[in-house]
CSV table of C-alpha atoms and ligand atoms in Angstrom, one decimal:
chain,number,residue,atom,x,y,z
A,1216,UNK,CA,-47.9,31.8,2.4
A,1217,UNK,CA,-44.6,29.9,2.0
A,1218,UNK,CA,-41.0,31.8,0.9
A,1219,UNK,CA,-39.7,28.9,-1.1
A,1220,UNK,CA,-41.4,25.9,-2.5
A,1221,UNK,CA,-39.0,23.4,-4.3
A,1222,UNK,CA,-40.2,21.1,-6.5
A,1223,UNK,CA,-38.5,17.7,-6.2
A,1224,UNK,CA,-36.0,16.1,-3.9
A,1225,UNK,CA,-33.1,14.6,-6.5
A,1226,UNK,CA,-29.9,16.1,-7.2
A,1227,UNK,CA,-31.1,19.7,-8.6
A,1228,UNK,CA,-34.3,19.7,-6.0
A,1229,UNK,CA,-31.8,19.0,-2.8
A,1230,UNK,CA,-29.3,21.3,-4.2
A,1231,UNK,CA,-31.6,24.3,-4.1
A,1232,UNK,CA,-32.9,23.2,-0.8
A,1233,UNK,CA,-29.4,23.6,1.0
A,1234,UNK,CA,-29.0,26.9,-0.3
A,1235,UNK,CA,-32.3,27.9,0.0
A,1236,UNK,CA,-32.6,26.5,3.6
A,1237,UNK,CA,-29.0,28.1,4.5
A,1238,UNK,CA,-30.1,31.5,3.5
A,1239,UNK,CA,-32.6,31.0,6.6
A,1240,UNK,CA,-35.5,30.7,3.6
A,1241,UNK,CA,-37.4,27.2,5.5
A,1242,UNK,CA,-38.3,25.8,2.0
A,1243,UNK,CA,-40.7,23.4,1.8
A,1244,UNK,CA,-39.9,20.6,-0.8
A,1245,UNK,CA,-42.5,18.8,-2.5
A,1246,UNK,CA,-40.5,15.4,-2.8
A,1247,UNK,CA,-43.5,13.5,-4.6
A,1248,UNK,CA,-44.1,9.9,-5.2
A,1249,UNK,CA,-40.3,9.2,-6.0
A,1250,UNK,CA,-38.0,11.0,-3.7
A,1251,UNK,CA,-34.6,11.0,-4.6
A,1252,UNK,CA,-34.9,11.4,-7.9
A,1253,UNK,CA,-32.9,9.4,-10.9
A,1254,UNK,CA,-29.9,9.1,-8.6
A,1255,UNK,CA,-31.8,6.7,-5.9
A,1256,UNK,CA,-32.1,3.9,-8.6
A,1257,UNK,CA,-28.7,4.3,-9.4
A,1258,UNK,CA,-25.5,2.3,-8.6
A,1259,UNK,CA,-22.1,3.3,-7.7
A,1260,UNK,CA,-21.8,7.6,-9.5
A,1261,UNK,CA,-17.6,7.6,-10.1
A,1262,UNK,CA,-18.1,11.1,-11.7
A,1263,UNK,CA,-19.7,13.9,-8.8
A,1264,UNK,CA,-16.4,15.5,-7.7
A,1265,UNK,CA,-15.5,15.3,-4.2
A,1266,UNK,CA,-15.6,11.1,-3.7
A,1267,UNK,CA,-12.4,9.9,-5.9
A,1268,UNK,CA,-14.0,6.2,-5.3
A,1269,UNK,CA,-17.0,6.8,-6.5
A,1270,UNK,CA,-20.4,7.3,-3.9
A,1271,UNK,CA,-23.6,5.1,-4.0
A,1272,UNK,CA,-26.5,7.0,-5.8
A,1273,UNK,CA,-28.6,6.2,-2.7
A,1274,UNK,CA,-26.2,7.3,-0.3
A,1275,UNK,CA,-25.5,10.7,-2.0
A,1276,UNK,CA,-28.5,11.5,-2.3
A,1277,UNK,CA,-29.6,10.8,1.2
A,1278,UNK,CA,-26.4,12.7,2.4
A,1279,UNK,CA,-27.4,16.1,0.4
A,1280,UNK,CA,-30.8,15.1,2.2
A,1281,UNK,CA,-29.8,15.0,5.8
A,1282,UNK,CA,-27.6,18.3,4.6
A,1283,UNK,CA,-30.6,20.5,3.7
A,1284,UNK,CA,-33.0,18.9,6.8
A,1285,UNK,CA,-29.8,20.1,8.9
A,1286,UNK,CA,-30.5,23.9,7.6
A,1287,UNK,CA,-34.1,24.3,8.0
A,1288,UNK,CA,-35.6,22.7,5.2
A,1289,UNK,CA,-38.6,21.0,5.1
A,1290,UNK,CA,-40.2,17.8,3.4
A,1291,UNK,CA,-43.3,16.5,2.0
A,1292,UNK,CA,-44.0,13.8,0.1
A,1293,UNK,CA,-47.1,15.3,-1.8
A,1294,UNK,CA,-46.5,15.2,-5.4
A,1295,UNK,CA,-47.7,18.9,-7.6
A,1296,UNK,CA,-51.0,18.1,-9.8
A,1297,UNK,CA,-51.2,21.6,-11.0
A,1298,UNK,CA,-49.5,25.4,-10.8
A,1299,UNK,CA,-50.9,28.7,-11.3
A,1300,UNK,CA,-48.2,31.7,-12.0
A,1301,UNK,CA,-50.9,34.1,-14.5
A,1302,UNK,CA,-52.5,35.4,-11.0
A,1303,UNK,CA,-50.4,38.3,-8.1
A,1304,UNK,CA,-49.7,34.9,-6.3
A,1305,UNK,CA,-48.1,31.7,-7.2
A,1306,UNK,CA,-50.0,28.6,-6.5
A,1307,UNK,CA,-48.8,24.6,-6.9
A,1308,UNK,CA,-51.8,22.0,-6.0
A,1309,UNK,CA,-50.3,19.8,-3.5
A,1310,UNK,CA,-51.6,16.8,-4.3
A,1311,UNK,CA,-55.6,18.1,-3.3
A,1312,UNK,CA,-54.4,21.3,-2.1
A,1313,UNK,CA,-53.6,24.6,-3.0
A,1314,UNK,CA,-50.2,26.0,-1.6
A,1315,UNK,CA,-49.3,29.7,-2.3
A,1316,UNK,CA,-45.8,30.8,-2.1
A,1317,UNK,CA,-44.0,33.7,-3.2
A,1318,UNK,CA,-41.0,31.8,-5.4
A,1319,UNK,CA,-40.8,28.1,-6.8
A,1320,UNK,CA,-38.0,26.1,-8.1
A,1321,UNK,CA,-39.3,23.9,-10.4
A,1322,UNK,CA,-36.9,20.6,-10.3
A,1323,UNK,CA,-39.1,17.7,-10.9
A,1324,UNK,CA,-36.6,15.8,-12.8
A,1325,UNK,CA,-37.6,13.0,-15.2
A,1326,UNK,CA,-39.5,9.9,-15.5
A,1327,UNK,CA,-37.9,6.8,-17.2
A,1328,UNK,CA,-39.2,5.9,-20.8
A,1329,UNK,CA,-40.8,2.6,-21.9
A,1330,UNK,CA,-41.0,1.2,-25.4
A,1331,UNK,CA,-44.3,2.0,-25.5
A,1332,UNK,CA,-45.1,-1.7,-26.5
A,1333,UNK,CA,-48.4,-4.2,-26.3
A,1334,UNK,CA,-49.3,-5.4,-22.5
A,1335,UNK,CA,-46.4,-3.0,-21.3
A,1336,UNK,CA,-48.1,-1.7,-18.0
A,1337,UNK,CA,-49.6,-5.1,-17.2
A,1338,UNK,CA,-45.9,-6.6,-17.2
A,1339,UNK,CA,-44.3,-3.7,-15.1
A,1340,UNK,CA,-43.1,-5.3,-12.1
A,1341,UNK,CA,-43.2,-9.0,-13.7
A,1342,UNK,CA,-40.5,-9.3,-15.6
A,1343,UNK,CA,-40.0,-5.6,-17.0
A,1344,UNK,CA,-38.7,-2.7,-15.3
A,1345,UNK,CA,-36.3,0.4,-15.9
A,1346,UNK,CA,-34.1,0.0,-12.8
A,1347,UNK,CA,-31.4,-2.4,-12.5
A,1348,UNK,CA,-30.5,-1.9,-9.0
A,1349,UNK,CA,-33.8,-2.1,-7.9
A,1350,UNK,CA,-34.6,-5.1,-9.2
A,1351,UNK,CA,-31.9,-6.9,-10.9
A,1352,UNK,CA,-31.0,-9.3,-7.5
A,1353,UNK,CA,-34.6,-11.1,-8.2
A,1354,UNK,CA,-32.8,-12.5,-11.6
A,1355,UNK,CA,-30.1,-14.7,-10.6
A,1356,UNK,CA,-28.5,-17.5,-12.4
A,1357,UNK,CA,-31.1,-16.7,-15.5
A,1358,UNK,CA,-30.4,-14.7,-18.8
A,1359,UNK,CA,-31.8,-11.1,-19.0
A,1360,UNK,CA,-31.9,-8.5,-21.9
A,1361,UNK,CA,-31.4,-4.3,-21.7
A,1362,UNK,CA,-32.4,-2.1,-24.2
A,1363,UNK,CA,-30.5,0.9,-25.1
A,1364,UNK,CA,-27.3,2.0,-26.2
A,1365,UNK,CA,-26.5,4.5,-23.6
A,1366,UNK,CA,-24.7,5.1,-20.6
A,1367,UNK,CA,-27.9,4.2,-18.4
A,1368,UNK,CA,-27.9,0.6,-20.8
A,1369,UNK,CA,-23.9,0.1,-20.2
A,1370,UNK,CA,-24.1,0.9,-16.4
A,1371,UNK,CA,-27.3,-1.5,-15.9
A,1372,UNK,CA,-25.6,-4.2,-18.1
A,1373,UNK,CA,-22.8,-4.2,-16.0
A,1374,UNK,CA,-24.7,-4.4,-12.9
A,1375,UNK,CA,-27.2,-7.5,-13.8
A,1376,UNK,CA,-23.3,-9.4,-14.3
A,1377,UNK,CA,-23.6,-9.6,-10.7
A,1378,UNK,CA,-26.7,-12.0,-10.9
A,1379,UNK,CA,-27.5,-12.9,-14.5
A,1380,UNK,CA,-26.2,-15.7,-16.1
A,1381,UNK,CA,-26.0,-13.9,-19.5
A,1382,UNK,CA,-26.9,-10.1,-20.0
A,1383,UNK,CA,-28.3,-9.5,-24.0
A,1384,UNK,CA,-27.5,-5.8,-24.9
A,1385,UNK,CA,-30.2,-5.1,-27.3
A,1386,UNK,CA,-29.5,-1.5,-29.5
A,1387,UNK,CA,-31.3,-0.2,-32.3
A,1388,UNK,CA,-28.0,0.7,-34.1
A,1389,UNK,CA,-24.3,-0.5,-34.0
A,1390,UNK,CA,-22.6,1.8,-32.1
A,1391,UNK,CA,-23.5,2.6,-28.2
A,1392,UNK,CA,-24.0,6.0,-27.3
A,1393,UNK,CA,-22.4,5.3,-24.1
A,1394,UNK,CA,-19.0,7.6,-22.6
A,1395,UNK,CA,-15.8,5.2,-23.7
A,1396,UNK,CA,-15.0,3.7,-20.3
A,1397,UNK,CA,-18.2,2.1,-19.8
A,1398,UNK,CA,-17.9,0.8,-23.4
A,1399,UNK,CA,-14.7,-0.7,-22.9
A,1400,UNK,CA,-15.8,-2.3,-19.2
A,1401,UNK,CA,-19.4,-3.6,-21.3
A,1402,UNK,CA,-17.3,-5.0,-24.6
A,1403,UNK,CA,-14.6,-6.7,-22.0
A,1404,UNK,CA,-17.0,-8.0,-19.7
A,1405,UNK,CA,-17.2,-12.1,-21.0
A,1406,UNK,CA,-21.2,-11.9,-19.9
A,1407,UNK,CA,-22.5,-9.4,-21.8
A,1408,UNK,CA,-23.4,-9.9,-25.1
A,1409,UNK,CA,-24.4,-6.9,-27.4
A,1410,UNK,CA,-27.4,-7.5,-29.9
A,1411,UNK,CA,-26.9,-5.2,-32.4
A,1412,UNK,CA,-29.2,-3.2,-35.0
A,1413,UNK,CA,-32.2,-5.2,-33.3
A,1414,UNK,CA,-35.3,-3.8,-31.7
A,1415,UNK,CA,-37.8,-5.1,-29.3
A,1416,UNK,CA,-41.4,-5.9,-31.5
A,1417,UNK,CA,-43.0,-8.2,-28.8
A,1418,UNK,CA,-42.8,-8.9,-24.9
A,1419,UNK,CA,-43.8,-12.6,-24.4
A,1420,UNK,CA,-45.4,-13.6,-21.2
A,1421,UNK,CA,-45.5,-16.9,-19.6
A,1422,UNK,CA,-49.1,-18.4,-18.5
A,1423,UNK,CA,-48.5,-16.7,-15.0
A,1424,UNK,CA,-47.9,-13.2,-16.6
A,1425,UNK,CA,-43.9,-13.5,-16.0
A,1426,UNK,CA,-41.9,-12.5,-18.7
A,1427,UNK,CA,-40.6,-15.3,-20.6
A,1428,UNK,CA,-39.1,-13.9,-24.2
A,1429,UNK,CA,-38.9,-11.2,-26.0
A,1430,UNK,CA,-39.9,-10.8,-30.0
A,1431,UNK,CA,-36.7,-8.8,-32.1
A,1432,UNK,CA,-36.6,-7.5,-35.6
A,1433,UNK,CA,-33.4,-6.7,-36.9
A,1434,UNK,CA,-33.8,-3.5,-38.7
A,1435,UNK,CA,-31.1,-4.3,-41.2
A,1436,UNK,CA,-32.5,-8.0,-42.4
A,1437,UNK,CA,-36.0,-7.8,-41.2
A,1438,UNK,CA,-34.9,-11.1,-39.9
A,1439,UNK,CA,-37.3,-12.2,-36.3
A,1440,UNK,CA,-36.8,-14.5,-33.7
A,1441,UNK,CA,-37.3,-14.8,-30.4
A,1442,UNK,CA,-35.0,-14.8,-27.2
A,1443,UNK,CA,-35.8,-16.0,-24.0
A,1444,UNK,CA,-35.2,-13.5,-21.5
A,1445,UNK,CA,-36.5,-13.6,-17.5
A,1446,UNK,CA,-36.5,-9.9,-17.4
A,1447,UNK,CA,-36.4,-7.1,-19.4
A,1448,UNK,CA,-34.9,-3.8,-18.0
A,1449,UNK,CA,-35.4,-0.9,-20.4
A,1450,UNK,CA,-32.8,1.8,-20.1
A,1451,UNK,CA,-33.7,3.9,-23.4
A,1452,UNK,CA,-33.2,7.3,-21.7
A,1453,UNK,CA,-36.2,10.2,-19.6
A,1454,UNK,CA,-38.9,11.9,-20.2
A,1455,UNK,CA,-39.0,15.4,-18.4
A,1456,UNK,CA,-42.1,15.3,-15.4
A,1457,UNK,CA,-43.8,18.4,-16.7
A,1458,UNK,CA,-47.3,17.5,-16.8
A,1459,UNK,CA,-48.9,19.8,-14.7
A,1460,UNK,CA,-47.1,23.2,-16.1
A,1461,UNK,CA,-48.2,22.4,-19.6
A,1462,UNK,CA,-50.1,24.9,-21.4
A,1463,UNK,CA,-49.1,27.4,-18.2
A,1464,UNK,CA,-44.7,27.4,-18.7
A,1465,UNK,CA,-42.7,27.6,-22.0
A,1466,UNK,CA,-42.1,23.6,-23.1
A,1467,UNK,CA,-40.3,22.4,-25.7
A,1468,UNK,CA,-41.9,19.3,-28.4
A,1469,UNK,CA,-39.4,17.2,-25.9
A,1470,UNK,CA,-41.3,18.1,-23.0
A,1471,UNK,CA,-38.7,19.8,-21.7
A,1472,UNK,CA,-39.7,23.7,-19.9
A,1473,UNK,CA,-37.3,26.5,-21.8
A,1474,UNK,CA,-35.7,28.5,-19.3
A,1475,UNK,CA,-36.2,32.7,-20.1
A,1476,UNK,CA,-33.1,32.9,-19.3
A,1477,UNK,CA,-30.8,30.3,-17.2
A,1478,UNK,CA,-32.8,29.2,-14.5
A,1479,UNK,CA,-35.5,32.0,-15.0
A,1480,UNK,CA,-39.1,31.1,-16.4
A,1481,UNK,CA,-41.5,33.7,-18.2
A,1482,UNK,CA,-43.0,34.6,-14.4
A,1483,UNK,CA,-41.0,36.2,-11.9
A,1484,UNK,CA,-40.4,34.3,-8.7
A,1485,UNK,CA,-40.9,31.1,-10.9
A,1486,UNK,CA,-37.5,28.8,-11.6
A,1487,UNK,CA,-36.7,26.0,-13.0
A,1488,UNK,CA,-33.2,23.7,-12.3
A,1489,UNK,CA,-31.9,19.8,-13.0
A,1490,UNK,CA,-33.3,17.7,-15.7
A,1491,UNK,CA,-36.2,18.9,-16.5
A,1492,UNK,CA,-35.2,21.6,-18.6
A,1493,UNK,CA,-31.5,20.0,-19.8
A,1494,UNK,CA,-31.6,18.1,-22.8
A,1495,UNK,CA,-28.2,18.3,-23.1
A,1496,UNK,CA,-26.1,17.9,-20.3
A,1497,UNK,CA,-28.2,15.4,-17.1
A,1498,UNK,CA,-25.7,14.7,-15.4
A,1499,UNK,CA,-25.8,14.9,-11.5
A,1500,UNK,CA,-23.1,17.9,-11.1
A,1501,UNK,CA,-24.8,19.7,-13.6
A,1502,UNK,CA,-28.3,19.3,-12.1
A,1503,UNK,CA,-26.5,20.4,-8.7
A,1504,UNK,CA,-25.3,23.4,-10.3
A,1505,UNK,CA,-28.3,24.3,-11.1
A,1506,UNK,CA,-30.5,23.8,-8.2
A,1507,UNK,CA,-27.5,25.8,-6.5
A,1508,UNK,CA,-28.8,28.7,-9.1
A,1509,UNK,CA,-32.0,29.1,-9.3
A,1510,UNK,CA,-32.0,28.9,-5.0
A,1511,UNK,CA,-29.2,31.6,-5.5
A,1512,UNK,CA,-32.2,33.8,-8.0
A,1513,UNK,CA,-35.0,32.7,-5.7
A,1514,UNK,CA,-33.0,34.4,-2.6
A,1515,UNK,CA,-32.8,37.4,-4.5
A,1516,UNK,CA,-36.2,37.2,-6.0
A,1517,UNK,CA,-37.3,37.6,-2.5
A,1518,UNK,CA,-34.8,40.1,-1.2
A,1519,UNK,CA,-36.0,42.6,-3.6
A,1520,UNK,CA,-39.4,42.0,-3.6
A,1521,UNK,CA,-38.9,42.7,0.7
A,1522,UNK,CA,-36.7,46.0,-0.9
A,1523,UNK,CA,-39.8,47.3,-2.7
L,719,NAP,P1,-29.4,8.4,-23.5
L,719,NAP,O1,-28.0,8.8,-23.5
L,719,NAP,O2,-30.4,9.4,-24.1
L,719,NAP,O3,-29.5,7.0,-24.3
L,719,NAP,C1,-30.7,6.5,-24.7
L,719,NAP,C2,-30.4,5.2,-25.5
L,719,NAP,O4,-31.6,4.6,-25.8
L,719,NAP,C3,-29.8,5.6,-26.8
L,719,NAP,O5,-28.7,4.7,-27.1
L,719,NAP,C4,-30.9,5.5,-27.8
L,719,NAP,O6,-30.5,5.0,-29.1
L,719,NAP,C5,-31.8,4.4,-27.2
L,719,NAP,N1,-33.2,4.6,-27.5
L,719,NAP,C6,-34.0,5.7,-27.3
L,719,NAP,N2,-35.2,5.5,-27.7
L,719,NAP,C7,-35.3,4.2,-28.1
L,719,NAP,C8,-36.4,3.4,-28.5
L,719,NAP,N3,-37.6,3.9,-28.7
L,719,NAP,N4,-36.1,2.1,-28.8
L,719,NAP,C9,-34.8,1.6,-28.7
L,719,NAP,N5,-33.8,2.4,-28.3
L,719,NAP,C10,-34.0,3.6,-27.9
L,719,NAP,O7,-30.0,8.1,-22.1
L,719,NAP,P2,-29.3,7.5,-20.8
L,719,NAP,O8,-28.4,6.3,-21.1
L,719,NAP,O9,-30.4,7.3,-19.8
L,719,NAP,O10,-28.4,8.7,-20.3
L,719,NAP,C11,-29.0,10.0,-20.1
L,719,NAP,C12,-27.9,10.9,-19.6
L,719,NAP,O11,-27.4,10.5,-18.3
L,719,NAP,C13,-26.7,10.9,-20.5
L,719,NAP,O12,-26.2,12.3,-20.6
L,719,NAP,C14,-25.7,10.1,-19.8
L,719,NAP,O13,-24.3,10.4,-20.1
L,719,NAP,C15,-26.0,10.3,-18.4
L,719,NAP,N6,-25.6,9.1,-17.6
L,719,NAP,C16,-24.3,9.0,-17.1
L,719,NAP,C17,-23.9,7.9,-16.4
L,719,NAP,C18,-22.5,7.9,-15.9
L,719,NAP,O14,-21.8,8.8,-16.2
L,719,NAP,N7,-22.1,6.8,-15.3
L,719,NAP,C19,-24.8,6.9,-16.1
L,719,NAP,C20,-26.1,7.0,-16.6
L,719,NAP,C21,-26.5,8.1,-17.3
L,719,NAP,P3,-29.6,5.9,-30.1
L,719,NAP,O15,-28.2,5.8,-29.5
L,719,NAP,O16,-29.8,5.2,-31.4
L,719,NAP,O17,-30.2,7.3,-30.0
């Protein structure tokens, strides 16, 4: 019987396991198939307070890491299949097996979103992906497109400057959604060029299954044509990893799981932190705060249930 299991090992997951770890509660964190989280496949974060010149993605997250490994915590790379709160216990399958602990914090983040397009999975990995910094140095000296109008498209745009020869920034309407500063730094930046009002209709492989164009519509015109592109990288926002608590936690027509209250689900002992229940805020601090929440619940969860 574990005390703590966490769910997840980005910013929210991590979080909770320094706290929970610190309070001498040994979590075990279920980092599954992508540990780290969102902030692993991210560049350079200017806005986490504490590092006035900005902090790799990788490196903070690796640092919060070593921080909770340093208290007691402890890691597994099994990924959760399935959860069971309606029972005395709480259960989470562990990849084939069944774990029972006596809290959970639920912080499993979410999964980037495709366009949902013909011969999409096929071309994953040849010439369409959803992280930049990942992949980006394999497209020098050739153009490449991005599709969203966010702060994930602006930051990725201005990335692939670094190896691209031109960077198309394709958006559905004709405004980016993206904060002002990383507007101004994509609109001033000589190699980007913004495709407005235009969607993505067709990815067009070459006759090795490399990406080669892309089809767009503009949604104003209806006017087509096609642009040849090496790569496609997809930054059109995340859908919450809740799979395995559907049908078992409170989720929203999102996918998002809707907190009782705060960082408190319908079952005692059972909360929830970071991304996968904000559709508002997703940002790294925030997903901190919360993990630094629900460990702060979980701890008193437990201390009570010892009191009874
Ligand atoms: P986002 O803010 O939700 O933006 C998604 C973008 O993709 C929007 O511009 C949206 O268009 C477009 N889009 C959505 N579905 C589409 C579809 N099917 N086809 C074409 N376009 C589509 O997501 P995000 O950029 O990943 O950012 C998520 C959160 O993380 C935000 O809160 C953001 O501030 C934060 N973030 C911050 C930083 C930073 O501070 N440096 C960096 C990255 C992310 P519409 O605009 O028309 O809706």
């Amino acid at each position: 019987m574990e005390k703590v299991i966490i769910v997840g090992s980005g910013c929210a997951g991590l979080t909770a396991a320094i706290y929970a770890a610190r309070a001498n509660l040994t979590p075990l964190v279920l980092e599954g198939r992508q540990p780290g989280g969102q902030l692993s496949t991210t560049t350079l974060v200017e806005n986490y307070p504490g590092f006035p010149d900005g902090i790799d993605g990788p490196e903070l997250i690796l640092n919060m890491h070593r921080q909770a490994e340093k208290f007691g915590a402890r890691f597994s790379y099994a990924e959760v299949t399935d959860f069971d709160a309606s029972n005395k216990h709480i259960r989470i399958k562990a990849d084939d097996e069944w774990l029972e602990t006596r809290a959970v914090i639920i912080a499993s983040g979410a999964a980037a979103r495709y366009l949902g397009l013909e011969g999409e999975k096929k071309l994953v990995g040849h010439g369409l992906t959803s992280c930049a910094t990942c992949d980006g140095a394999f497209y020098k000296n050739v153009p490449v497109c991005v599709v969203g109008g966010g702060d994930s498209a602006a930051e990725e745009s201005l990335f692939l400057t670094r190896f691209a020869s031109k960077v198309y920034l394709i958006h559905r309407r004709d405004k980016l959604r993206a904060s002002k500063i990383m507007q101004e730094r994509v609109f001033a930046n000589k190699k980007i060029e913004p495709i407005w009002n235009t969607v993505v209709t067709q990815y067009i492989a070459d006759e090795k299954g490399e990406m080669r164009a892309v089809r767009l519509r503009n949604v104003k015109t209806n006017d087509e044509r096609e642009l040849e592109v090496a790569c496609v990288f997809v930054a059109i926002g995340h859908e919450p990893n809740t799979k395995a608590y559907r049908g078992k936690l409170d989720i929203d027509s999102e996918g998002y799981l809707i907190p009782k209250n705060s960082v408190e689900s319908k079952y005692p002992g059972v909360f929830i932190a970071g991304d996968v229940a904000d559709r508002v805020y997703k940002q790294a601090v925030t997903a901190a705060g919360m993990g630094c929440a629900a460990a702060l619940q979980a701890e008193k969860y437990l201390s009570d249930l010892e009191g009874r």
